CSV table of C-alpha atoms in Angstrom, one decimal:
chain,number,residue,atom,x,y,z
V,5,MET,CA,-3.8,-17.5,-27.3
V,6,ALA,CA,0.0,-17.1,-26.4
V,7,LEU,CA,-0.3,-15.0,-23.3
V,8,LYS,CA,2.8,-12.9,-23.5
V,9,ALA,CA,2.7,-10.1,-20.8
V,10,VAL,CA,1.2,-10.3,-17.1
V,11,ILE,CA,0.5,-6.5,-15.9
V,12,PHE,CA,0.3,-6.5,-12.1
V,13,ASP,CA,-2.3,-3.7,-10.3
V,14,MET,CA,-0.1,-3.1,-6.8
V,15,ASP,CA,-1.9,-1.5,-4.2
V,16,GLY,CA,-3.7,-5.1,-2.7
V,17,VAL,CA,-1.6,-6.8,-5.0
V,18,LEU,CA,1.9,-6.0,-4.2
V,19,VAL,CA,1.6,-4.7,-0.9
V,20,ASP,CA,-1.1,-4.7,1.1
V,21,SER,CA,-1.3,-0.8,1.5
V,22,GLU,CA,-4.5,0.2,0.8
V,23,GLY,CA,-4.9,0.9,4.6
V,24,PHE,CA,-2.1,3.4,4.6
V,25,TRP,CA,-3.8,5.6,2.1
V,26,ALA,CA,-6.9,6.2,4.2
V,27,GLN,CA,-4.1,6.5,7.1
V,28,ALA,CA,-2.3,9.1,5.3
V,29,GLU,CA,-5.5,10.8,3.7
V,30,LYS,CA,-6.8,10.8,7.6
V,31,ASP,CA,-3.4,12.8,8.7
V,32,VAL,CA,-3.6,15.2,5.9
V,33,PHE,CA,-6.7,16.1,5.2
V,34,SER,CA,-7.5,16.2,9.1
V,35,SER,CA,-4.6,18.8,9.2
V,36,TYR,CA,-6.6,21.3,6.5
V,37,GLY,CA,-9.5,20.6,8.8
V,38,ALA,CA,-11.7,18.2,6.6
V,39,LYS,CA,-14.1,16.1,8.7
V,40,ILE,CA,-12.8,12.3,8.0
V,41,THR,CA,-16.0,10.1,8.2
V,42,ASP,CA,-15.6,6.0,7.2
V,43,ASP,CA,-18.6,6.6,5.1
V,44,LEU,CA,-16.7,9.8,3.1
V,45,ALA,CA,-13.3,8.1,3.3
V,46,ALA,CA,-15.2,4.7,1.5
V,47,LEU,CA,-15.8,7.2,-1.5
V,48,THR,CA,-12.2,7.6,-1.8
V,49,LYS,CA,-10.9,4.5,-2.0
V,50,TYR,CA,-10.5,3.4,-6.0
V,51,MET,CA,-9.5,7.5,-6.8
V,52,THR,CA,-6.3,8.6,-8.3
V,53,THR,CA,-4.3,10.6,-5.5
V,54,THR,CA,-5.3,14.5,-7.2
V,55,GLU,CA,-9.2,13.2,-7.1
V,56,VAL,CA,-8.7,12.1,-3.7
V,57,THR,CA,-7.6,15.9,-3.1
V,58,GLN,CA,-10.1,17.0,-4.8
V,59,PHE,CA,-12.9,15.2,-3.5
V,60,TRP,CA,-11.4,16.8,0.2
V,61,TYR,CA,-11.5,19.7,-1.0
V,62,SER,CA,-15.0,20.1,-2.4
V,63,ARG,CA,-16.5,19.2,0.8
V,64,PHE,CA,-13.9,21.0,3.7
V,65,PRO,CA,-12.2,24.1,1.8
V,66,TRP,CA,-9.6,25.4,2.9
V,67,ASP,CA,-7.6,28.4,2.2
V,68,ASN,CA,-4.9,28.4,-0.6
V,69,LEU,CA,-5.3,24.6,-2.2
V,70,ASP,CA,-2.0,24.2,-3.8
V,71,VAL,CA,-3.5,21.0,-5.4
V,72,THR,CA,0.8,19.4,-6.1
V,73,GLU,CA,1.7,20.1,-2.4
V,74,VAL,CA,-1.2,18.4,-1.0
V,75,GLU,CA,-0.4,15.3,-2.9
V,76,ASN,CA,2.6,15.6,-2.3
V,77,GLN,CA,2.6,15.1,1.4
V,78,VAL,CA,-0.1,12.7,1.2
V,79,VAL,CA,2.1,10.4,-1.3
V,80,THR,CA,5.4,11.2,0.9
V,81,ARG,CA,2.9,9.7,4.4
V,82,VAL,CA,2.1,6.7,2.8
V,83,ILE,CA,6.2,5.9,1.0
V,84,GLU,CA,6.9,6.4,5.1
V,85,LEU,CA,4.3,3.8,5.7
V,86,ILE,CA,5.1,1.2,3.2
V,87,LEU,CA,8.6,1.2,3.8
V,88,SER,CA,8.1,1.0,7.6
V,89,GLU,CA,5.6,-1.7,7.8
V,90,ASP,CA,5.1,-5.3,7.1
V,91,CYS,CA,3.1,-5.4,4.2
V,92,ILE,CA,4.1,-7.1,1.4
V,93,MET,CA,1.9,-10.0,-0.2
V,94,SER,CA,3.2,-13.5,0.8
V,95,GLY,CA,4.9,-15.1,-2.1
V,96,VAL,CA,4.5,-12.1,-4.2
V,97,GLN,CA,8.1,-11.8,-4.9
V,98,GLY,CA,8.6,-15.8,-6.6
V,99,PHE,CA,5.4,-15.5,-8.5
V,100,ILE,CA,7.3,-12.5,-10.2
V,101,LYS,CA,10.7,-14.4,-10.5
V,102,ASN,CA,9.1,-17.4,-11.6
V,103,LEU,CA,7.0,-15.2,-14.5
V,104,LYS,CA,10.2,-13.4,-15.7
V,105,ASN,CA,12.2,-17.0,-16.1
V,106,GLU,CA,9.2,-18.5,-18.2
V,107,GLY,CA,9.7,-15.1,-20.9
V,108,TYR,CA,6.4,-13.0,-19.5
V,109,LYS,CA,7.1,-9.5,-19.9
V,110,ILE,CA,6.1,-7.9,-17.0
V,111,GLY,CA,4.0,-4.3,-16.4
V,112,LEU,CA,2.7,-2.4,-13.3
V,113,ALA,CA,-0.7,-0.3,-13.9
V,114,THR,CA,-1.8,1.7,-11.0
V,115,ASN,CA,-4.0,4.9,-9.9
V,116,ALA,CA,-1.3,5.1,-7.6
V,117,PRO,CA,1.6,8.1,-8.5
V,118,LEU,CA,4.9,6.6,-10.1
V,119,ARG,CA,7.1,7.5,-6.9
V,120,VAL,CA,5.0,5.2,-4.6
V,121,ALA,CA,5.0,2.5,-7.4
V,122,GLU,CA,8.8,3.0,-7.6
V,123,ALA,CA,9.2,2.6,-3.9
V,124,VAL,CA,7.3,-0.5,-3.5
V,125,LEU,CA,9.0,-2.3,-6.2
V,126,GLN,CA,12.3,-1.1,-4.3
V,127,LYS,CA,10.8,-2.8,-1.2
V,128,LEU,CA,10.3,-6.0,-2.9
V,129,ASN,CA,13.8,-6.0,-4.5
V,130,VAL,CA,11.8,-6.4,-7.8
V,131,ARG,CA,12.5,-3.3,-10.3
V,132,ASP,CA,14.3,-5.1,-12.5
V,133,TRP,CA,12.1,-7.9,-13.6
V,134,PHE,CA,9.2,-5.0,-14.4
V,135,ASP,CA,9.6,-4.2,-18.0
V,136,SER,CA,7.0,-1.2,-17.8
V,137,ILE,CA,5.8,1.3,-14.8
V,138,ASP,CA,2.6,2.7,-15.4
V,139,SER,CA,0.7,5.2,-13.4
V,140,SER,CA,-2.8,6.9,-13.7
V,141,GLU,CA,-0.7,10.3,-12.6
V,142,GLN,CA,0.0,10.7,-16.6
V,143,GLU,CA,-3.5,9.8,-18.1
V,144,SER,CA,-6.2,12.0,-18.6
V,145,GLN,CA,-8.4,9.4,-16.3
V,146,GLY,CA,-7.7,6.6,-13.8
V,147,LYS,CA,-9.5,3.2,-13.4
V,148,PRO,CA,-12.0,2.1,-14.4
V,149,HIS,CA,-11.0,3.5,-17.4
V,150,PRO,CA,-8.3,1.3,-19.8
V,151,ALA,CA,-5.8,4.3,-20.1
V,152,VAL,CA,-3.1,3.1,-18.2
V,153,TYR,CA,-3.6,-0.6,-19.2
V,154,LEU,CA,-3.7,0.8,-22.8
V,155,THR,CA,-0.1,2.4,-22.1
V,156,ALA,CA,1.1,-0.4,-20.3
V,157,ALA,CA,0.4,-2.6,-23.4
V,158,ARG,CA,1.8,-0.3,-25.6
V,159,LYS,CA,5.1,0.3,-23.2
V,160,LEU,CA,5.3,-3.4,-23.0
V,161,GLY,CA,5.4,-3.8,-27.1
V,162,VAL,CA,2.2,-6.3,-26.9
V,163,SER,CA,-1.1,-6.5,-27.8
V,164,PRO,CA,-4.1,-6.3,-24.8
V,165,GLU,CA,-5.2,-9.5,-26.2
V,166,TYR,CA,-2.1,-10.9,-25.3
V,167,CYS,CA,-1.9,-9.5,-21.8
V,168,ILE,CA,-3.6,-10.4,-18.0
V,169,ALA,CA,-4.1,-7.9,-15.6
V,170,ILE,CA,-4.0,-9.1,-11.7
V,171,GLU,CA,-6.2,-7.0,-9.8
V,172,ASP,CA,-8.2,-6.5,-6.8
V,173,SER,CA,-11.2,-4.5,-6.9
V,174,TYR,CA,-13.7,-3.7,-9.7
V,175,SER,CA,-12.5,-0.5,-11.0
V,176,GLY,CA,-9.1,-2.5,-11.9
V,177,LEU,CA,-11.1,-5.4,-13.4
V,178,LYS,CA,-13.2,-3.2,-15.4
V,179,ALA,CA,-10.1,-1.1,-16.5
V,180,ALA,CA,-8.2,-4.1,-17.9
V,181,LYS,CA,-11.7,-5.9,-19.6
V,182,GLU,CA,-12.1,-2.6,-21.6
V,183,ALA,CA,-8.7,-2.3,-22.0
V,184,GLY,CA,-9.4,-6.0,-24.4
V,185,MET,CA,-7.2,-7.8,-21.5
V,186,LYS,CA,-8.0,-10.7,-19.8
V,187,THR,CA,-8.0,-10.5,-16.1
V,188,ILE,CA,-7.3,-12.5,-12.9
V,189,VAL,CA,-9.1,-11.8,-9.8
V,190,PHE,CA,-6.6,-12.0,-6.8
V,191,THR,CA,-8.2,-12.1,-3.3
V,192,ASN,CA,-6.0,-12.7,-1.2
V,193,ASP,CA,-8.1,-15.7,0.3
V,194,HIS,CA,-10.9,-13.6,0.3
V,195,GLU,CA,-12.9,-15.6,-1.7
V,196,ALA,CA,-15.5,-13.5,-2.3
V,197,VAL,CA,-13.9,-10.6,-4.2
V,198,HIS,CA,-15.1,-9.6,-6.9
V,199,LEU,CA,-14.9,-13.4,-8.6
V,200,GLY,CA,-17.9,-12.7,-11.5
V,201,MET,CA,-16.0,-9.8,-12.9
V,202,ALA,CA,-12.6,-11.8,-13.6
V,203,ASP,CA,-11.9,-14.9,-15.6
V,204,PHE,CA,-9.8,-16.3,-13.6
V,205,SER,CA,-8.8,-16.4,-10.1
V,206,ILE,CA,-5.8,-16.4,-7.3
V,207,SER,CA,-6.4,-16.4,-3.6
V,208,ASN,CA,-2.6,-16.8,-2.7
V,209,PHE,CA,0.8,-16.2,-4.6
V,210,GLU,CA,2.3,-19.2,-2.6
V,211,LYS,CA,1.7,-22.2,-5.3
V,212,ALA,CA,-0.7,-20.0,-7.7
V,213,LEU,CA,0.1,-20.6,-11.5
V,214,LEU,CA,-0.8,-18.5,-14.3
V,215,PRO,CA,-4.0,-20.1,-15.7
V,216,ALA,CA,-3.8,-22.3,-18.8
V,217,ILE,CA,-5.8,-19.9,-21.6
V,218,SER,CA,-6.8,-20.9,-25.0
């Protein structure tokens, strides 16, 4: 099998930004009267921004819910944190550049909104190396549903069986698997991360190579 495309998740793979989402949720939803606890916040970790907003509203209803406005506040706060903090995964820019030089098509498939993805790629200065950028906000369901990966493959013009996805979460790996792709779990040097779910693993990007696939 000739691998033709590599599709990246974003949060936890390109940037170490998952804590920013928790901070943004706390900042925004607390202002609407939600009582943010670690246990409840953990339940939202892999939700889309729309799902997160509905989650907190269902538990702590506030007057005049405007989902779009609240989502925008969360997303804006996340972007502020991404742009101001040192959060780039070490070595990831060189890893992407090498893939591009070797002729692979490069995609991004994330549950995060597109404007967060654009901010991340601009921060990494890798926007021009990506052939497609896809968000679950454009799908009826987010990961672990495979829709965003199927869309990414279609836009790249590559059948899923010739794609490999790099993920750090169970829900992301499940989405890519159900789309018919091979998977790599990025552990960021934490070796216990979902190893059994993925076909391959990368502990860090500094000296990483794509696995030989046949």
